[in-house]
Tab-separated table of C-alpha atoms in Angstrom:
chain	number	residue	atom	x	y	z
S	1	MET	CA	-46.871	-0.442	-22.979
S	2	SER	CA	-45.113	-3.692	-23.709
S	3	ALA	CA	-41.341	-3.577	-24.858
S	4	THR	CA	-40.913	-4.254	-28.666
S	5	PRO	CA	-39.348	-7.323	-30.177
S	6	ALA	CA	-36.370	-5.319	-30.970
S	7	ASN	CA	-35.972	-3.765	-27.311
S	8	LEU	CA	-36.315	-6.959	-25.895
S	9	ARG	CA	-33.442	-8.363	-27.904
S	10	ARG	CA	-31.411	-5.264	-26.992
S	11	LEU	CA	-32.224	-6.212	-23.243
S	12	GLY	CA	-31.179	-9.720	-23.830
S	13	ARG	CA	-27.877	-8.866	-25.325
S	14	LEU	CA	-27.147	-6.435	-22.619
S	15	ARG	CA	-27.580	-9.235	-20.302
S	16	VAL	CA	-25.528	-11.374	-21.948
S	17	LEU	CA	-22.929	-8.578	-22.192
S	18	GLN	CA	-22.990	-7.757	-18.796
S	19	ALA	CA	-22.805	-11.578	-17.451
S	20	LEU	CA	-19.442	-11.990	-19.340
S	21	SER	CA	-18.240	-8.707	-18.265
S	22	GLU	CA	-18.697	-9.416	-14.541
S	23	ILE	CA	-17.956	-12.808	-14.433
S	24	GLY	CA	-15.390	-13.769	-17.399
S	25	GLU	CA	-15.785	-17.186	-19.189
S	26	VAL	CA	-18.871	-18.722	-18.517
S	27	SER	CA	-20.664	-21.874	-20.411
S	28	ARG	CA	-23.880	-21.301	-22.349
S	29	GLY	CA	-26.036	-23.046	-19.243
S	30	ASP	CA	-24.455	-20.582	-16.903
S	31	LEU	CA	-25.494	-17.914	-18.790
S	32	VAL	CA	-29.149	-19.252	-18.836
S	33	ARG	CA	-29.113	-19.363	-15.242
S	34	HIS	CA	-27.386	-15.772	-14.780
S	35	THR	CA	-29.530	-13.839	-17.281
S	36	GLY	CA	-32.807	-15.795	-16.802
S	37	LEU	CA	-32.958	-16.070	-20.742
S	38	SER	CA	-33.942	-19.127	-22.351
S	39	ARG	CA	-31.313	-21.597	-23.808
S	40	ALA	CA	-32.570	-20.967	-27.551
S	41	THR	CA	-32.479	-16.919	-26.978
S	42	ILE	CA	-29.067	-17.624	-25.440
S	43	SER	CA	-27.596	-19.737	-28.397
S	44	SER	CA	-29.399	-16.886	-30.889
S	45	LEU	CA	-27.703	-14.006	-28.915
S	46	VAL	CA	-24.414	-15.874	-28.502
S	47	ALA	CA	-24.106	-16.622	-32.270
S	48	ASP	CA	-25.152	-13.017	-33.422
S	49	LEU	CA	-22.678	-11.295	-31.081
S	50	ALA	CA	-19.837	-13.960	-32.192
S	51	ARG	CA	-20.767	-12.677	-35.932
S	52	GLU	CA	-20.041	-9.061	-34.799
S	53	GLY	CA	-16.881	-10.113	-32.795
S	54	LEU	CA	-17.808	-9.128	-29.613
S	55	VAL	CA	-17.913	-12.772	-28.350
S	56	ARG	CA	-15.982	-15.985	-29.019
S	57	GLU	CA	-16.621	-19.629	-28.093
S	58	GLN	CA	-13.814	-21.847	-27.422
S	59	SER	CA	-13.240	-25.133	-25.378
S	60	SER	CA	-12.635	-24.672	-21.751
S	61	VAL	CA	-8.761	-25.107	-20.498
S	62	ALA	CA	-10.142	-26.848	-17.568
S	63	ILE	CA	-8.885	-30.578	-16.916
S	64	ARG	CA	-12.269	-32.475	-17.580
S	65	LEU	CA	-12.909	-36.059	-18.684
S	66	GLY	CA	-14.474	-36.773	-21.722
S	67	ARG	CA	-15.147	-33.834	-24.347
S	68	PRO	CA	-14.228	-30.285	-22.658
S	69	PRO	CA	-17.451	-27.892	-22.377
S	70	GLN	CA	-17.506	-24.888	-24.673
S	71	VAL	CA	-17.082	-21.688	-22.897
S	72	VAL	CA	-18.313	-17.920	-23.975
S	73	SER	CA	-16.117	-14.929	-23.158
S	74	LEU	CA	-15.819	-11.268	-24.647
S	75	VAL	CA	-13.327	-10.946	-27.291
S	76	PRO	CA	-10.632	-8.501	-25.626
S	77	GLU	CA	-9.931	-6.618	-28.733
S	78	ALA	CA	-13.345	-5.750	-29.361
S	79	GLY	CA	-13.035	-2.726	-27.539
S	80	TYR	CA	-10.910	-0.448	-25.661
S	81	ALA	CA	-10.785	2.482	-22.961
S	82	PHE	CA	-8.277	5.049	-21.896
S	83	GLY	CA	-7.567	5.774	-18.362
S	84	LEU	CA	-5.698	9.076	-17.543
S	85	ASP	CA	-4.264	9.727	-13.892
S	86	LEU	CA	-3.711	13.498	-13.556
S	87	GLY	CA	-1.503	14.059	-10.561
S	88	HIS	CA	-0.239	17.373	-9.393
S	89	ASP	CA	3.339	16.555	-10.739
S	90	HIS	CA	2.610	14.082	-13.730
S	91	ALA	CA	0.241	12.767	-16.367
S	92	ARG	CA	-0.302	9.006	-16.965
S	93	LEU	CA	-2.323	7.457	-19.845
S	94	VAL	CA	-3.185	3.673	-20.157
S	95	LEU	CA	-5.166	1.945	-23.084
S	96	ALA	CA	-7.095	-1.335	-21.825
S	97	ASP	CA	-8.678	-3.668	-23.552
S	98	LEU	CA	-12.307	-4.959	-22.690
S	99	ALA	CA	-10.693	-7.361	-20.166
S	100	GLY	CA	-9.033	-4.332	-18.582
S	101	THR	CA	-5.565	-5.333	-19.501
S	102	PRO	CA	-3.438	-2.495	-20.658
S	103	VAL	CA	-1.962	-2.835	-24.054
S	104	TRP	CA	-0.330	0.694	-24.104
S	105	ASP	CA	0.899	2.523	-20.954
S	106	ASP	CA	3.280	5.751	-20.535
S	107	THR	CA	3.891	8.476	-18.294
S	108	VAL	CA	5.414	12.031	-18.370
S	109	GLU	CA	6.281	14.250	-16.039
S	110	LEU	CA	4.440	17.588	-15.982
S	111	ASP	CA	3.113	20.478	-13.799
S	112	VAL	CA	-0.294	19.708	-13.993
S	113	ASP	CA	-1.225	22.475	-11.187
S	114	SER	CA	0.129	25.354	-13.329
S	115	SER	CA	-1.877	25.250	-16.466
S	116	ALA	CA	-5.072	23.514	-17.308
S	117	GLU	CA	-4.722	23.826	-20.971
S	118	HIS	CA	-1.260	22.979	-21.171
S	119	ALA	CA	-2.167	19.599	-19.411
S	120	VAL	CA	-5.125	19.026	-21.454
S	121	ALA	CA	-2.969	19.197	-24.721
S	122	THR	CA	-0.423	16.873	-23.192
S	123	ALA	CA	-3.068	14.296	-22.578
S	124	ALA	CA	-4.495	14.757	-25.671
S	125	GLY	CA	-1.196	14.204	-27.275
S	126	LEU	CA	-0.649	11.007	-25.368
S	127	VAL	CA	-4.256	9.877	-26.999
S	128	GLU	CA	-2.845	10.025	-30.258
S	129	THR	CA	0.468	8.669	-29.515
S	130	ALA	CA	-1.313	5.714	-27.927
S	131	LEU	CA	-3.577	4.923	-30.757
S	132	GLU	CA	-0.933	5.199	-33.308
S	133	ASP	CA	1.357	2.887	-31.095
S	134	ALA	CA	-1.057	0.177	-30.247
S	135	GLY	CA	-2.596	0.324	-33.804
S	136	VAL	CA	-6.125	0.696	-32.343
S	137	GLU	CA	-8.695	2.737	-34.520
S	138	ARG	CA	-10.608	5.373	-32.773
S	139	ARG	CA	-13.986	4.169	-33.413
S	140	SER	CA	-12.911	1.040	-31.190
S	141	VAL	CA	-12.197	3.280	-28.121
S	142	LEU	CA	-15.374	3.434	-25.846
S	143	GLY	CA	-14.294	6.414	-23.903
S	144	LEU	CA	-11.784	8.058	-21.767
S	145	GLY	CA	-11.901	7.896	-17.997
S	146	VAL	CA	-9.841	10.526	-15.885
S	147	GLY	CA	-8.798	10.217	-12.115
S	148	ILE	CA	-7.506	13.991	-11.141
S	149	ALA	CA	-6.009	14.803	-8.047
S	150	CYS	CA	-8.684	17.612	-7.354
S	151	PRO	CA	-12.432	17.579	-5.908
S	152	VAL	CA	-14.904	16.965	-8.633
S	153	ASP	CA	-18.221	18.383	-8.481
S	154	ARG	CA	-20.299	15.415	-9.299
S	155	ARG	CA	-23.455	17.654	-10.481
S	156	THR	CA	-21.536	20.269	-12.784
S	157	GLY	CA	-18.300	18.201	-13.610
S	158	MET	CA	-16.476	21.347	-12.321
S	159	LEU	CA	-13.370	21.048	-10.128
S	160	ARG	CA	-13.306	22.732	-6.769
S	161	ALA	CA	-9.839	23.671	-7.267
S	162	GLU	CA	-9.223	26.758	-5.391
S	163	GLY	CA	-6.002	26.444	-2.993
S	164	ILE	CA	-5.551	23.074	-4.311
S	165	MET	CA	-5.146	23.378	-8.130
S	166	PRO	CA	-5.658	27.257	-8.948
S	167	ALA	CA	-5.172	27.085	-12.349
S	168	TRP	CA	-8.312	24.598	-12.745
S	169	ALA	CA	-10.884	26.684	-10.749
S	170	GLY	CA	-13.853	26.457	-12.536
S	171	ALA	CA	-12.331	24.377	-15.319
S	172	LYS	CA	-14.496	21.284	-16.604
S	173	PRO	CA	-11.751	18.840	-17.691
S	174	ALA	CA	-14.534	16.575	-19.253
S	175	GLU	CA	-16.086	19.130	-21.633
S	176	MET	CA	-12.008	20.002	-22.293
S	177	LEU	CA	-10.733	16.390	-23.214
S	178	THR	CA	-13.774	15.532	-25.182
S	179	GLY	CA	-13.378	18.700	-27.181
S	180	ARG	CA	-9.413	17.702	-27.634
S	181	THR	CA	-10.092	14.025	-28.289
S	182	GLY	CA	-13.326	13.628	-29.781
S	183	LEU	CA	-13.804	10.609	-26.794
S	184	ARG	CA	-16.698	10.820	-24.338
S	185	THR	CA	-14.657	11.622	-21.071
S	186	LEU	CA	-15.869	10.740	-17.640
S	187	VAL	CA	-13.712	12.666	-14.585
S	188	VAL	CA	-13.469	11.278	-10.969
S	189	ASN	CA	-10.861	12.396	-8.111
S	190	ASP	CA	-8.272	10.321	-8.502
S	191	ALA	CA	-8.812	8.208	-5.000
S	192	ASN	CA	-12.211	7.174	-6.314
S	193	ALA	CA	-10.524	5.812	-9.376
S	194	CYS	CA	-8.203	3.692	-7.191
S	195	VAL	CA	-10.753	2.373	-4.953
S	196	VAL	CA	-12.241	1.249	-8.466
S	197	ALA	CA	-9.451	-0.414	-9.672
S	198	GLU	CA	-8.574	-2.587	-6.220
S	199	ARG	CA	-12.231	-3.749	-6.234
S	200	ARG	CA	-11.650	-4.635	-10.052
S	201	TYR	CA	-8.103	-6.159	-10.137
S	202	GLY	CA	-6.487	-5.668	-7.096
S	203	VAL	CA	-6.699	-6.309	-3.394
S	204	ALA	CA	-10.060	-5.150	-2.331
S	205	ARG	CA	-11.959	-7.662	-5.053
S	206	HIS	CA	-14.831	-9.225	-3.416
S	207	CYS	CA	-14.950	-6.610	-0.617
S	208	ASP	CA	-18.237	-4.409	-0.470
S	209	ASP	CA	-16.710	-2.138	2.333
S	210	VAL	CA	-13.523	-0.509	1.820
S	211	VAL	CA	-11.460	2.781	1.933
S	212	TYR	CA	-8.514	3.491	-0.405
S	213	LEU	CA	-6.053	6.176	0.777
S	214	ARG	CA	-3.918	7.609	-1.309
S	215	LEU	CA	-0.820	9.173	-0.136
S	216	SER	CA	1.082	11.035	-2.685
S	217	ALA	CA	1.765	14.754	-3.799
S	218	GLY	CA	-1.693	15.280	-2.619
S	219	ILE	CA	-3.906	13.000	-0.268
S	220	GLY	CA	-7.525	11.687	-0.518
S	221	ALA	CA	-9.602	8.855	-0.049
S	222	GLY	CA	-12.160	6.660	-2.372
S	223	VAL	CA	-14.842	5.243	-0.324
S	224	VAL	CA	-17.111	2.000	-1.180
S	225	CYS	CA	-20.038	1.170	1.361
S	226	ASP	CA	-21.985	-2.008	0.791
S	227	GLY	CA	-20.830	-1.991	-2.640
S	228	ARG	CA	-21.583	1.608	-3.797
S	229	MET	CA	-19.077	4.490	-4.265
S	230	LEU	CA	-19.687	7.186	-1.588
S	231	LEU	CA	-19.503	10.631	-3.455
S	232	GLY	CA	-21.745	12.646	-1.138
S	233	HIS	CA	-24.095	15.819	-2.080
S	234	ASP	CA	-21.440	17.526	-4.070
S	235	GLY	CA	-18.909	14.628	-5.023
S	236	LEU	CA	-16.475	15.440	-2.281
S	237	VAL	CA	-16.555	12.877	0.012
S	238	GLY	CA	-12.904	11.345	1.170
S	239	GLU	CA	-10.794	14.700	1.483
S	240	LEU	CA	-8.933	13.708	4.358
S	241	GLY	CA	-5.601	15.127	3.173
S	242	HIS	CA	-7.518	18.136	4.435
S	243	ILE	CA	-8.661	17.329	7.530
S	244	SER	CA	-6.414	19.149	10.507
S	245	VAL	CA	-4.361	17.257	12.600
S	246	ASP	CA	-2.147	19.703	14.035
S	247	PRO	CA	-3.553	23.012	14.749
S	248	ARG	CA	-0.259	24.766	15.166
S	249	GLY	CA	0.948	23.099	12.153
S	250	GLU	CA	2.099	24.285	8.220
S	251	VAL	CA	-0.534	26.386	6.666
S	252	CYS	CA	-1.747	24.062	3.690
S	253	ARG	CA	-2.133	25.506	0.245
S	254	CYS	CA	-6.083	24.830	0.938
S	255	GLY	CA	-5.779	27.483	3.566
S	256	ASN	CA	-6.015	25.224	6.312
S	257	ARG	CA	-3.389	24.757	8.883
S	258	GLY	CA	-2.020	21.503	9.795
S	259	CYS	CA	-3.785	19.656	6.965
S	260	LEU	CA	-2.801	16.053	6.893
S	261	GLU	CA	-1.233	16.710	3.397
S	262	THR	CA	1.386	19.081	5.491
S	263	ILE	CA	2.278	16.074	7.485
S	264	ALA	CA	2.040	12.816	5.382
S	265	SER	CA	2.915	13.395	1.818
S	266	PRO	CA	6.220	12.484	0.630
S	267	ALA	CA	6.810	15.947	-0.259
S	268	ALA	CA	5.668	17.378	3.248
S	269	ILE	CA	8.513	14.628	4.678
S	270	ALA	CA	10.910	15.660	2.407
S	271	ARG	CA	10.451	19.316	3.348
S	272	LEU	CA	10.777	18.572	6.923
S	273	LEU	CA	14.039	16.684	6.439
S	274	SER	CA	15.359	19.682	4.297
S	275	ARG	CA	14.621	22.081	7.363
S	276	SER	CA	16.437	19.826	9.696
S	277	TRP	CA	19.300	19.218	7.875
S	278	GLY	CA	20.037	22.214	5.750
S	279	ARG	CA	20.271	20.710	2.433
S	280	THR	CA	17.420	19.785	-0.190
S	281	VAL	CA	15.993	16.468	0.228
S	282	THR	CA	14.168	15.278	-2.914
S	283	ASN	CA	10.842	12.902	-2.810
S	284	ALA	CA	13.099	10.120	-4.628
S	285	GLU	CA	15.907	10.421	-2.069
S	286	LEU	CA	13.434	9.868	0.522
S	287	MET	CA	12.664	6.321	-0.553
S	288	THR	CA	16.580	5.878	-0.768
S	289	LEU	CA	17.074	6.953	2.544
S	290	LEU	CA	14.288	4.755	4.161
S	291	ASP	CA	16.054	1.961	1.781
S	292	ASN	CA	19.283	2.518	3.767
S	293	GLY	CA	17.579	2.606	7.400
S	294	ASP	CA	18.589	6.354	8.079
S	295	ARG	CA	17.077	7.044	11.211
S	296	GLY	CA	15.877	10.601	10.472
S	297	ALA	CA	14.083	9.575	7.291
S	298	VAL	CA	12.470	6.335	9.523
S	299	ARG	CA	11.474	8.468	12.055
S	300	ALA	CA	9.714	11.436	10.038
S	301	VAL	CA	7.973	8.578	8.094
S	302	GLU	CA	6.624	6.744	11.239
S	303	ASP	CA	5.379	10.061	12.699
S	304	ALA	CA	3.439	10.664	9.167
S	305	GLY	CA	2.091	7.067	9.653
S	306	GLU	CA	0.793	8.008	13.116
S	307	ALA	CA	-0.933	10.896	12.087
S	308	VAL	CA	-2.622	8.804	9.147
S	309	GLY	CA	-3.660	6.255	11.786
S	310	ARG	CA	-5.338	8.902	13.791
S	311	THR	CA	-7.113	10.506	10.775
S	312	LEU	CA	-8.403	6.952	9.610
S	313	ALA	CA	-9.325	6.397	13.075
S	314	MET	CA	-11.787	8.700	12.637
S	315	THR	CA	-12.832	7.434	8.909
S	316	VAL	CA	-13.156	3.701	10.542
S	317	MET	CA	-15.494	4.709	13.445
S	318	THR	CA	-17.895	6.560	10.709
S	319	LEU	CA	-18.020	4.037	8.120
S	320	ASN	CA	-16.599	0.502	9.765
S	321	PRO	CA	-14.915	-0.790	6.391
S	322	GLN	CA	-13.595	-4.233	6.346
S	323	LEU	CA	-10.477	-3.088	4.325
S	324	VAL	CA	-8.063	-0.115	4.124
S	325	VAL	CA	-5.787	0.190	1.201
S	326	VAL	CA	-3.089	2.512	1.183
S	327	GLY	CA	-1.294	3.535	-1.999
S	328	GLY	CA	0.269	6.441	-3.611
S	329	GLU	CA	4.186	6.975	-3.464
S	330	LEU	CA	4.575	7.015	0.323
S	331	ALA	CA	3.247	3.483	0.145
S	332	ALA	CA	6.616	2.137	-1.011
S	333	ALA	CA	7.879	2.899	2.653
S	334	GLY	CA	6.409	-0.300	3.590
S	335	ALA	CA	6.408	-1.763	7.187
S	336	VAL	CA	7.753	1.816	8.197
S	337	LEU	CA	4.658	3.348	7.326
S	338	PHE	CA	1.908	0.753	8.032
S	339	ASP	CA	3.004	-0.383	11.566
S	340	PRO	CA	2.583	3.129	12.756
S	341	ILE	CA	-0.607	3.407	10.825
S	342	ARG	CA	-1.962	0.047	12.419
S	343	ARG	CA	-0.968	0.858	15.902
S	344	ALA	CA	-2.633	4.640	15.912
S	345	LEU	CA	-5.918	2.907	14.415
S	346	ARG	CA	-6.032	0.369	17.612
S	347	ARG	CA	-5.343	3.059	19.861
S	348	ASN	CA	-7.577	5.690	18.487
S	349	SER	CA	-11.099	3.526	17.708
S	350	LEU	CA	-13.090	0.872	19.195
S	351	GLY	CA	-12.184	-2.618	19.327
S	352	ASP	CA	-14.826	-4.173	17.802
S	353	LEU	CA	-14.139	-1.685	14.955
S	354	HIS	CA	-10.779	-2.547	14.205
S	355	GLY	CA	-10.515	-6.408	15.307
S	356	GLU	CA	-11.153	-7.577	11.841
S	357	LEU	CA	-9.866	-4.637	10.001
S	358	GLN	CA	-7.150	-5.100	7.577
S	359	VAL	CA	-4.743	-2.383	6.373
S	360	VAL	CA	-2.965	-3.630	3.132
S	361	GLY	CA	-0.803	-2.040	0.933
S	362	SER	CA	-2.113	-1.301	-2.995
S	363	ALA	CA	-1.628	-4.210	-5.284
S	364	LEU	CA	-1.560	-1.958	-8.604
S	365	GLY	CA	0.984	0.676	-6.975
S	366	ASP	CA	1.279	3.738	-9.103
S	367	GLY	CA	-0.988	2.362	-11.878
S	368	ALA	CA	-4.226	2.072	-9.634
S	369	SER	CA	-5.536	5.804	-10.775
S	370	ALA	CA	-5.149	5.278	-14.453
S	371	ARG	CA	-6.603	1.539	-14.472
S	372	GLY	CA	-9.429	2.653	-12.306
S	373	ALA	CA	-10.280	5.684	-14.638
S	374	ALA	CA	-10.647	2.984	-17.549
S	375	ALA	CA	-12.643	0.630	-15.460
S	376	LEU	CA	-15.213	3.207	-15.114
S	377	VAL	CA	-15.278	3.367	-18.966
S	378	LEU	CA	-15.302	-0.352	-19.021
S	379	ALA	CA	-18.414	-0.604	-16.832
S	380	GLU	CA	-20.712	0.868	-19.394
S	381	ALA	CA	-19.257	-1.374	-22.259
S	382	PRO	CA	-22.366	-3.880	-21.761
S	383	ASN	CA	-24.760	-1.097	-22.374
S	384	LEU	CA	-22.869	0.700	-25.375
S	385	LEU	CA	-22.140	-2.623	-26.981
S	386	SER	CA	-25.620	-3.953	-26.688
S	387	ILE	CA	-26.888	-1.840	-29.597
S	388	ASP	CA	-27.688	-4.381	-32.300
S	389	LYS	CA	-25.230	-4.037	-35.221
S	390	VAL	CA	-26.830	-7.162	-37.429
């Protein structure tokens, strides 16, 4: 059965919005080439979308002889998305416009692990504060994306939280947050949110084979192969933090012994120094010690980097990425961390696999998870906005 004119029109709107979302400012001629629609159809659709406040047409800023060409682009204020990063010890919320630019951003310290209800209530309160502070109407918000420091079952939306975030065992945060905020909610593991952000806004743009490793209170990886996110049967790909790298090491909160997280998380390194020195060393002090060149702190982070590199070598041998992006709090250690990671990768993987491999720090820092979570919602913006309102 052939599509009705109304369905064809919505399909045309969708193609135009997708093109503008993917490539930004573009001329009408380029829209014709990118969408396969006729020039007359493009003119009609652009006029309708401009009347609804979804797109705008203006002179190009490119320097050319003669009259500057007109370019079409999305109106950033035509829609918004929330991105929430729920770490083990904090909640960070950003409100981003259609271009992905944050217009509101705030972080609160929070013991996320101990109470799911309290964390959800705190996040909902941040949403209300953001809407009020930014002067954005709820109806303009397309949804809420969440990156959480826990494995997320892709089929059920339930957290696989046993041993990692016990108070969240069996919880379905998307349902909980939708109930609290009234917003359509998408939930992914925080490392997956981070790799989305780096591909869209950061160092992994135009890279189709990338591993993002987050070295924070928890350790996990987001993986993209051939331009597609790898999630696995249950959605649990990338739990590198719970690979055992020292059979005689500490017992991890997951129940395993000697997991990478017990060696290379900032908290683990701070605990090691605390035991060695007989005094408490905090995560914040760790970075100060590194900045001051403290030999003990440097050695502890170098050892952690070597363990990370050995673990990454297995991932590189399996997936053959073009790029490894390292983020999270520990990435701020810089060369003290990155040099031993690169050395361990070279020693423990085939030359053909690491010869052209780049290992770089995150361009987005601590904001990667929240921005990536918002980007997941914005990826659906063309479909959500393509419904004809005329």
